[in-house]
CSV table of C-alpha atoms in Angstrom, one decimal:
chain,number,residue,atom,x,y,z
G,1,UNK,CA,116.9,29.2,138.6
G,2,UNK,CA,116.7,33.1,137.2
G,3,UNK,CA,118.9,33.8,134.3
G,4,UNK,CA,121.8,35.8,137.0
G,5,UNK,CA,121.8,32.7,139.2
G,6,UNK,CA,122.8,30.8,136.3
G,7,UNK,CA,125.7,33.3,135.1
G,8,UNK,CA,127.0,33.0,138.5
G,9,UNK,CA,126.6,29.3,138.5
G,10,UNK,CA,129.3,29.5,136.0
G,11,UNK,CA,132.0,32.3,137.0
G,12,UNK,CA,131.9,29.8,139.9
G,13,UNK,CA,132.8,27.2,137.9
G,14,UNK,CA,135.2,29.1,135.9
G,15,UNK,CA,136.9,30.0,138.8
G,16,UNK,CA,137.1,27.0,140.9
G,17,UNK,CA,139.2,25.2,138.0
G,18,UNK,CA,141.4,28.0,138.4
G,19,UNK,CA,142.1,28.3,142.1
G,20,UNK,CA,145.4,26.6,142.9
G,21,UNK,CA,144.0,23.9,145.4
G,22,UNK,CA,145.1,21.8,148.4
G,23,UNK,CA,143.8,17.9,148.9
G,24,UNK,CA,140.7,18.1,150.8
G,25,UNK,CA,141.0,15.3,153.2
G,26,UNK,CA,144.4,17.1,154.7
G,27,UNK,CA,142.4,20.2,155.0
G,28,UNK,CA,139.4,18.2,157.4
G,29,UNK,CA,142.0,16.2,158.9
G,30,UNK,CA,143.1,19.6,160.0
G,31,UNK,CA,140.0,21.8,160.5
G,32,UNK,CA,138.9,18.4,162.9
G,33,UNK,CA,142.2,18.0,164.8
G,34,UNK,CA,141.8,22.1,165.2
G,35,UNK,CA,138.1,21.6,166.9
G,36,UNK,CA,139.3,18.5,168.8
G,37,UNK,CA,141.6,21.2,170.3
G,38,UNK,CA,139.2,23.9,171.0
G,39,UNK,CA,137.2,21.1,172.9
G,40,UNK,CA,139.8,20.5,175.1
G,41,UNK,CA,140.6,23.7,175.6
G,42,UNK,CA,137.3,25.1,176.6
G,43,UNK,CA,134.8,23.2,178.8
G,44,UNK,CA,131.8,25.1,178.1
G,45,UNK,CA,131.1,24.0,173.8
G,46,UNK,CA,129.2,27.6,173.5
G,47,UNK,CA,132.8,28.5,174.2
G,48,UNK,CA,134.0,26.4,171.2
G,49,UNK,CA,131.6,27.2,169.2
G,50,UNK,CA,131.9,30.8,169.5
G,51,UNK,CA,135.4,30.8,168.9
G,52,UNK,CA,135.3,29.2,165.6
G,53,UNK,CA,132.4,31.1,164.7
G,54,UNK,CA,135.6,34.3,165.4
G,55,UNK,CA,138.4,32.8,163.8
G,56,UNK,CA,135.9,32.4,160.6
G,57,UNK,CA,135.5,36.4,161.0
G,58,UNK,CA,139.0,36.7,160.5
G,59,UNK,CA,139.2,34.6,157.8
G,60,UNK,CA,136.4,36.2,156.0
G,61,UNK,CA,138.0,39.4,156.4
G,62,UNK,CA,140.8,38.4,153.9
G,63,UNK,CA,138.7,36.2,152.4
G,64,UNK,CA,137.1,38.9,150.6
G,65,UNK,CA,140.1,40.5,148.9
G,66,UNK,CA,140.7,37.3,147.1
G,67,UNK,CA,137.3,36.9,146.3
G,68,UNK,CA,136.8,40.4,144.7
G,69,UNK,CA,140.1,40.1,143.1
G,70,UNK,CA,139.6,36.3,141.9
G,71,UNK,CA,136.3,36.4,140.5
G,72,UNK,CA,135.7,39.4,139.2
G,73,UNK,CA,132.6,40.1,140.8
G,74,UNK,CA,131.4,44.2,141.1
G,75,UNK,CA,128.9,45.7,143.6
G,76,UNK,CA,125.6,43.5,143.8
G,77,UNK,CA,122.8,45.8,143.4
G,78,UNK,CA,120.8,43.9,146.6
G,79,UNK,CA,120.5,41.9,149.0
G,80,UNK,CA,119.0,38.8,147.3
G,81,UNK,CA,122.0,38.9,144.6
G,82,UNK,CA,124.7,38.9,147.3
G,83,UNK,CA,123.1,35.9,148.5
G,84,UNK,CA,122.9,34.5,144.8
G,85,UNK,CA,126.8,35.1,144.6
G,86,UNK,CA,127.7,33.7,147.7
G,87,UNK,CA,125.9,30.5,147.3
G,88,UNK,CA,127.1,30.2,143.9
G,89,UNK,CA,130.0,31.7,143.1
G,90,UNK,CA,131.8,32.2,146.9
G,91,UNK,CA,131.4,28.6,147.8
G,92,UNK,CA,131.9,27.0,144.4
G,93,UNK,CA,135.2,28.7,143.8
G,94,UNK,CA,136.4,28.0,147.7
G,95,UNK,CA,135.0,24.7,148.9
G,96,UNK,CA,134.2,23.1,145.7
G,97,UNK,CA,130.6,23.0,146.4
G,98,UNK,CA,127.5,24.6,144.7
G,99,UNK,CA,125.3,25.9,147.5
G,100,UNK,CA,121.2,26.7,146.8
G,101,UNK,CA,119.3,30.0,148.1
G,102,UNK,CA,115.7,29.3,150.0
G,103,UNK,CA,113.7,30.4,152.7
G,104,UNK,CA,113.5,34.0,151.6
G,105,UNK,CA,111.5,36.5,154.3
G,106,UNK,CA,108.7,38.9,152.9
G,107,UNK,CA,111.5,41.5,153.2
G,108,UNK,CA,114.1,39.9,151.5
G,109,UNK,CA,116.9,40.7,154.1
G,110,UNK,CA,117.2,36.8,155.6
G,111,UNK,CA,117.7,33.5,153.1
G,112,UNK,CA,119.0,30.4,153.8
G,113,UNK,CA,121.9,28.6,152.3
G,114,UNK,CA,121.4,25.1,152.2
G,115,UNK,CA,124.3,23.2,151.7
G,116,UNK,CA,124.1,19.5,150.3
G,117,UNK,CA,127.5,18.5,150.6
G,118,UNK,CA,129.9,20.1,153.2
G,119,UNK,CA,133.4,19.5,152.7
G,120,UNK,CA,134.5,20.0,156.2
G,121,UNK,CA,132.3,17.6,157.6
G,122,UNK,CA,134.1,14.4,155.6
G,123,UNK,CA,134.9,11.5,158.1
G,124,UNK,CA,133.0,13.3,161.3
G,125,UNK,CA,130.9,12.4,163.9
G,126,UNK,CA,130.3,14.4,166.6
G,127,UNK,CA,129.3,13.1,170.2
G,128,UNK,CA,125.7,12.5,170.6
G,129,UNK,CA,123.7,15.3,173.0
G,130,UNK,CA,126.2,17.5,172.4
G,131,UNK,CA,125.8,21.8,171.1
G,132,UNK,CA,128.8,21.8,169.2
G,133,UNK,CA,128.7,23.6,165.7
G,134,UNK,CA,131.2,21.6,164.3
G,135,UNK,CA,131.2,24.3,160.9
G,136,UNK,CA,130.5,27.3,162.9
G,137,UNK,CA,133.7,29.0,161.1
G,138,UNK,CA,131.8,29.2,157.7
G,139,UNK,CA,129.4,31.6,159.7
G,140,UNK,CA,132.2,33.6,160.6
G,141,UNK,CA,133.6,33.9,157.1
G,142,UNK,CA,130.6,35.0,156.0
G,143,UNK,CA,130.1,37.6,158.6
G,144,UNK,CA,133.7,38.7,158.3
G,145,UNK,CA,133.7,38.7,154.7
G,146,UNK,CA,130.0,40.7,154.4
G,147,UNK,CA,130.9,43.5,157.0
G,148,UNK,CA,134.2,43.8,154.7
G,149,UNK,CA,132.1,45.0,152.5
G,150,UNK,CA,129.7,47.3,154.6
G,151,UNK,CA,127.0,44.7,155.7
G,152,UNK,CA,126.0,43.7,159.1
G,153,UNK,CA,124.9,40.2,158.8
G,154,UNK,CA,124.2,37.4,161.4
G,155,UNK,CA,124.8,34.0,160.2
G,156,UNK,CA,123.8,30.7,162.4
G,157,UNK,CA,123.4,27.3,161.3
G,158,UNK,CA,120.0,26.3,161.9
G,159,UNK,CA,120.0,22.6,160.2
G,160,UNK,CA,123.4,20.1,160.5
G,161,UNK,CA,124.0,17.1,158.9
G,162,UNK,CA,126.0,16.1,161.8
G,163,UNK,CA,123.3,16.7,164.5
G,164,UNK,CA,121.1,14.2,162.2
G,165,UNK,CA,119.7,17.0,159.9
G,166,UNK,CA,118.7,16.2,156.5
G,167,UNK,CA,120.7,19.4,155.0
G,168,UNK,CA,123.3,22.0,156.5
G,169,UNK,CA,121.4,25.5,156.4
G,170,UNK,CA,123.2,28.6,157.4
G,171,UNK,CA,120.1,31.2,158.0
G,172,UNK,CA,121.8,34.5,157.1
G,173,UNK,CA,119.8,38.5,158.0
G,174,UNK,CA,120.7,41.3,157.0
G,175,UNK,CA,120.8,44.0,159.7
G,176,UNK,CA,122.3,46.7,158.5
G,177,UNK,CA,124.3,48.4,155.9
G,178,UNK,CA,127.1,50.6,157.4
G,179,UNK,CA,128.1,53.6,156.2
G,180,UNK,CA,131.4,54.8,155.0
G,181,UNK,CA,133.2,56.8,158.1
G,182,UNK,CA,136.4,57.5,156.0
G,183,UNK,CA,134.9,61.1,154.9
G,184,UNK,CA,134.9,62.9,158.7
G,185,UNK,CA,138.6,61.4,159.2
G,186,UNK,CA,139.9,63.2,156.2
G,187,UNK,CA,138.5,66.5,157.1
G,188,UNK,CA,139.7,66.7,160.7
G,189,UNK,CA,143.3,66.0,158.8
E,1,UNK,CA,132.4,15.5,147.5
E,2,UNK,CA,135.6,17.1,146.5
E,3,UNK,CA,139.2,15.8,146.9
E,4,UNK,CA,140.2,19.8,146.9
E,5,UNK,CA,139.0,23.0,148.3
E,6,UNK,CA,141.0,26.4,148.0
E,7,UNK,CA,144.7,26.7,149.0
E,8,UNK,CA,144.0,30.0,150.4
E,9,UNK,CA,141.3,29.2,152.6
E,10,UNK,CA,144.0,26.7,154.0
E,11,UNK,CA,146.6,29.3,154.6
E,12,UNK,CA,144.3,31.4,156.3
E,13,UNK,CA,142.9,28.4,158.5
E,14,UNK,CA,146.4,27.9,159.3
E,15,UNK,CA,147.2,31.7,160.1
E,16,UNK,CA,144.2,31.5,162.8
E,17,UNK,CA,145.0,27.7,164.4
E,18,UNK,CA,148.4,28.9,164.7
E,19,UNK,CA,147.0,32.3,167.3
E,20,UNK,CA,145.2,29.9,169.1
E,21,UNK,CA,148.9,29.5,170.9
E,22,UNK,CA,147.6,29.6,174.8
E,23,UNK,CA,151.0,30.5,176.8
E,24,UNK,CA,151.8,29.3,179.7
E,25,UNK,CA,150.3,25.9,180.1
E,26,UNK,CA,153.5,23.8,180.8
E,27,UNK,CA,154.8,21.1,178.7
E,28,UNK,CA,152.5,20.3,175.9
E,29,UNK,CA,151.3,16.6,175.9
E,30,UNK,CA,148.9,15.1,172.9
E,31,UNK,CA,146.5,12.1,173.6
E,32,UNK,CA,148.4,9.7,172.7
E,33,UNK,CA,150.9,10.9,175.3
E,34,UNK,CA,153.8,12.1,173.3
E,35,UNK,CA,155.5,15.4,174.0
E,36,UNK,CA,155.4,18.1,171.2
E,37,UNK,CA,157.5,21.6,171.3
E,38,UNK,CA,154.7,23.6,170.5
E,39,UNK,CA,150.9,23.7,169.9
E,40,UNK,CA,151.0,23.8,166.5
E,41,UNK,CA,153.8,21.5,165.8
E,42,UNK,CA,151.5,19.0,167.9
E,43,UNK,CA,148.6,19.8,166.3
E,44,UNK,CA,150.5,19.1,162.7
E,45,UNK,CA,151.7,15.6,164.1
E,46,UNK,CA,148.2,14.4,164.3
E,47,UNK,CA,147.6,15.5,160.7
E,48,UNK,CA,150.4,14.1,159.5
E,49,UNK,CA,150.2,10.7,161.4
E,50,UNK,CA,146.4,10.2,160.2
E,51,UNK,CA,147.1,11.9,156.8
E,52,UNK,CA,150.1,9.3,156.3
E,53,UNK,CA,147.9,6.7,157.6
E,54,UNK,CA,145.1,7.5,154.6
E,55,UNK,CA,147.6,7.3,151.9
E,56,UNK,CA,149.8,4.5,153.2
E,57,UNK,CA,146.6,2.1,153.5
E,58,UNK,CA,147.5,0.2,150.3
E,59,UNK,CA,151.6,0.4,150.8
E,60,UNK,CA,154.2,-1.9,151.8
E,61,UNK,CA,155.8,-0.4,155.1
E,62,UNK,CA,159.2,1.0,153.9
E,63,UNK,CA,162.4,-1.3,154.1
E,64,UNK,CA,165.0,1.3,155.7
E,65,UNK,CA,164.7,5.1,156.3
E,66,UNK,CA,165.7,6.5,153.0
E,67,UNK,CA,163.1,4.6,151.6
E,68,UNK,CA,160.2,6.5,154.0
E,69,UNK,CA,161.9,9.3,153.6
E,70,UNK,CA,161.6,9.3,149.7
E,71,UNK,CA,157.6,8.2,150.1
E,72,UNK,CA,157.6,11.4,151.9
E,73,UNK,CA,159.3,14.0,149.7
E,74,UNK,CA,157.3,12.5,146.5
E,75,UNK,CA,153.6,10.9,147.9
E,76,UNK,CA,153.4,12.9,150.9
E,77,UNK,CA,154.3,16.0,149.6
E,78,UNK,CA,152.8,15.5,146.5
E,79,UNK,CA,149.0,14.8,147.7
E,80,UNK,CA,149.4,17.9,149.9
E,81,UNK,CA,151.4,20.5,147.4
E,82,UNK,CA,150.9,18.4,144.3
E,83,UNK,CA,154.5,19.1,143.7
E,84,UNK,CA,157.4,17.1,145.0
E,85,UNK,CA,160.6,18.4,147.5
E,86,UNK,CA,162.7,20.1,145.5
E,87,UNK,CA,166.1,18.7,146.5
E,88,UNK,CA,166.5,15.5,149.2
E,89,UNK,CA,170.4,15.5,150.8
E,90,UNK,CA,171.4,13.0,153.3
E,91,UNK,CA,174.7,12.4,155.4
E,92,UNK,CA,173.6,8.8,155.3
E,93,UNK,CA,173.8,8.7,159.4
E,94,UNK,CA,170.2,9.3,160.2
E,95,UNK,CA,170.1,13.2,158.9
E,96,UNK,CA,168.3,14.3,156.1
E,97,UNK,CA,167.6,17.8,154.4
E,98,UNK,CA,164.5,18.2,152.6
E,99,UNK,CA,164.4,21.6,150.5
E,100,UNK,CA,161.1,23.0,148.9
E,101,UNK,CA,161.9,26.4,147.1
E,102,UNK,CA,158.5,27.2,147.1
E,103,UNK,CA,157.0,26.5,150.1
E,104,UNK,CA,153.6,27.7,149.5
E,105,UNK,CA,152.1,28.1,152.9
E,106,UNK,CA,154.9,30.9,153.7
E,107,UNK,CA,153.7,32.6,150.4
E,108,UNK,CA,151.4,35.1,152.0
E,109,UNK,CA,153.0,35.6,155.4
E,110,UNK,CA,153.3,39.5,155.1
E,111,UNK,CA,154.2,42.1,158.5
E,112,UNK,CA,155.5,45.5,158.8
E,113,UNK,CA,157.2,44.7,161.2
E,114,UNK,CA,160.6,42.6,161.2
E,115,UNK,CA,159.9,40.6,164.5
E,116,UNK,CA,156.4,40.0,164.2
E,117,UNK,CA,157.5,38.6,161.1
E,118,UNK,CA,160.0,36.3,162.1
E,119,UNK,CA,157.5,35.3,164.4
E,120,UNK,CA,154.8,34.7,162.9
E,121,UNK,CA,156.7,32.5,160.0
E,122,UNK,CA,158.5,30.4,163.1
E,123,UNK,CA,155.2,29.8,164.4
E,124,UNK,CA,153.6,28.4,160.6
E,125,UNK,CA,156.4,26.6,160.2
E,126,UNK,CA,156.0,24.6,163.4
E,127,UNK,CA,153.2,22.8,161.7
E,128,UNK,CA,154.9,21.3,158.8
E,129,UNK,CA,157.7,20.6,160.9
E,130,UNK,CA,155.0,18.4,163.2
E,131,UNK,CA,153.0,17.0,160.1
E,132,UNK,CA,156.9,15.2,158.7
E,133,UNK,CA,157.4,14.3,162.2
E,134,UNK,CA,153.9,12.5,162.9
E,135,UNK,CA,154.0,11.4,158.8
E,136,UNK,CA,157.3,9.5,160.3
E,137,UNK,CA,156.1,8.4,163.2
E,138,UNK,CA,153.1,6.7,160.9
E,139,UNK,CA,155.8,5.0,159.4
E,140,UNK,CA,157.2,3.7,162.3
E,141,UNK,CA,160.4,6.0,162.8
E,142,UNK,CA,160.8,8.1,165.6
E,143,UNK,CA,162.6,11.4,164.6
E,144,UNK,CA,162.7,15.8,165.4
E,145,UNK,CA,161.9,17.8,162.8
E,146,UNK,CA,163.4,21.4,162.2
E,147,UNK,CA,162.5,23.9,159.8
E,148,UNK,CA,164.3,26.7,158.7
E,149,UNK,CA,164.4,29.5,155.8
E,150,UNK,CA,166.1,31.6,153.3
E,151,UNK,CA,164.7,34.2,151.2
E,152,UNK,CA,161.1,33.4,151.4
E,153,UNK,CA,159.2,31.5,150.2
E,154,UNK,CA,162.3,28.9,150.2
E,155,UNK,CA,162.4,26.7,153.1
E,156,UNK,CA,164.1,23.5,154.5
E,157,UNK,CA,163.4,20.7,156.9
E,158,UNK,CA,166.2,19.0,158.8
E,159,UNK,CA,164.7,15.6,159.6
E,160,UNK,CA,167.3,13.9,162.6
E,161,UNK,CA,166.3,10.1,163.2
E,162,UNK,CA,166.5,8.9,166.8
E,163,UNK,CA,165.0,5.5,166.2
E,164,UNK,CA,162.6,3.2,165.4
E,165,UNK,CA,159.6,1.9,167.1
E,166,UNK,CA,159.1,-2.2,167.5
E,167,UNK,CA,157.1,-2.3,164.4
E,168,UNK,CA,159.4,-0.7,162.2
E,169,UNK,CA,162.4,-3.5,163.1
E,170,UNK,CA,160.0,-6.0,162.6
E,171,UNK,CA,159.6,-5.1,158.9
């Protein structure tokens, strides 16, 4: 572990034990009941899976203020260190859970955040044969939150605990950064 | 694993279960067959009835209703809010009023607008109104649940009993 992944490691930590919290089991038992929904409401489970991975986008859209504001974090000066912070700090402070970087591409724009323990997925089992994604929201958070910030990312899980996996692995690449639009607005006004 | 996570990311689950609102789709019926006034208020019975059902494991089923109903305004409420109701009143004939002053998930409802606001608050507070009603229902009383509020984030819960099931005369 480099000497900033350990630094993180511990803002994490520091902030977790000060995020007012809610009982985890009531959260599952409410993230699951939510899914159980979406199954019935939608026969096709791309459907379902797609949706969460939306409503995750919207989360990670607000997600973002509190994680700027709540940990303290500044710019990240590249890709690999965004990563770094979101396993370690963004996941820590939220779920609890410390989260490990792997997998890097020659380029360093894709990594993979294997996740050892996932709290959502307490007390599920999902139908055998089936394509659901049961966490496909944390995908969407981190898409939401990342293109908050001005990076196009795609996030899919790629391993799942659930499915029979060994490891949950989110596989996250970095398409593109956007670039700040607000200047042309101003000067039309 | 941990017994938390983040009460935010909790409010914002909640903000985007409670959209998933599909209008139009008739009376709304769960899986166990009961009737619920809304989508979220169903979907916050079946939290509360298996929530209950989790903590409960180890307890005695309660002797009369002001006895469940206290189990609710100090375990219940504590394991979710790690605080208790603020203030229980009852007209000892099957109506109780449970006030929480600071009823967190209302904390960061925020609109511009007036009615979108008033909506969007109805609509969050359909879900706690459901989880007391299916936390009850755990408990063997059959009851509605209505919520309403003050100067946010002060709310209060107006629990009406309309019976028991067989199990609960039994006790």
């Amino acid at each position: 572990m480099s000497a900033s992944s350990k630094s993180h490691a511990r803002i994490g930590e520091q902030v977790w034990a000060k995020m007012p919290k809610i009982n985890a089991e009531f959260f599952c038992l409410t993230y699951g009941t939510m899914v159980v929904q979406l199954m019935k409401d939608f026969e096709d489970v791309r459907e379902v899976n797609k949706k969460l991975e939306s409503m995750g986008h919207g989360i990670g859209m607000r997600l973002i203020d509190e994680f700027l504001a709540k940990s303290g974090i500044n710019n990240c000066h590249d890709f690999s260190e965004t990563c770094d912070v979101i396993a370690k700090v963004a996941f820590k402070m939220f779920l609890g859970v410390g989260v490990d970087v792997a997998n890097w591409n020659a380029d360093k724009t894709a990594c993979s955040l294997l996740l050892y323990d996932n709290p959502l997925n307490d007390f599920v089992e999902i139908p055998p044969n089936t394509n659901l994604l049961y966490s496909n929201i944390l995908c969407g958070v981190i898409r939401g939150a990342l293109e908050m910030i001005m990076m196009k990312v795609d996030a899919f899980f790629v391993r799942d605990v659930l499915r029979g996996d060994d490891v949950n692995e989110i596989r996250v690449e970095l398409k593109e950064r956007m670039v700040s639009e607000m200047d042309d607005q101003y000067k039309e006004g | 694993m941990p017994d938390a996570v983040a009460e935010c990311l909790f409010e914002m689950l909640l903000t985007e279960a409670v959209k998933l609102d599909f209008p139009g789709e008739g009376p709304i019926i769960g899986p166990s067959g009961e009737t619920a006034s809304s989508r979220p208020e169903l979907h916050g019975y079946e939290v509360g009835y298996r929530f209950v059902e989790r903590i409960a494991q180890a307890r005695a089923l309660a002797a009369d209703h002001l006895e469940a109903i206290k189990f609710i305004c100090k375990d219940v409420w504590n394991e979710i809010f790690g605080k208790q109701i603020d203030k229980l009143q009852t007209n000892h004939r099957g109506v109780f009023v449970l006030k929480d002053y600071t009823f967190r998930w209302l904390a960061r409802v925020s609109s511009d607008d007036a009615e979108a606001m008033k909506r969007v608050t109805a609509n969050i507070l359909q879900f706690p109104c459901g989880v007391l009603r299916g936390a009850l229902a755990n408990l063997g009383i059959v009851a509605t649940v209505t919520a309403e509020y003050g100067t946010l984030p002060s709310c209060s819960f107006s629990i009406r009993i309309q019976g028991n099931d067989a199990r609960f005369d039994k006790a």
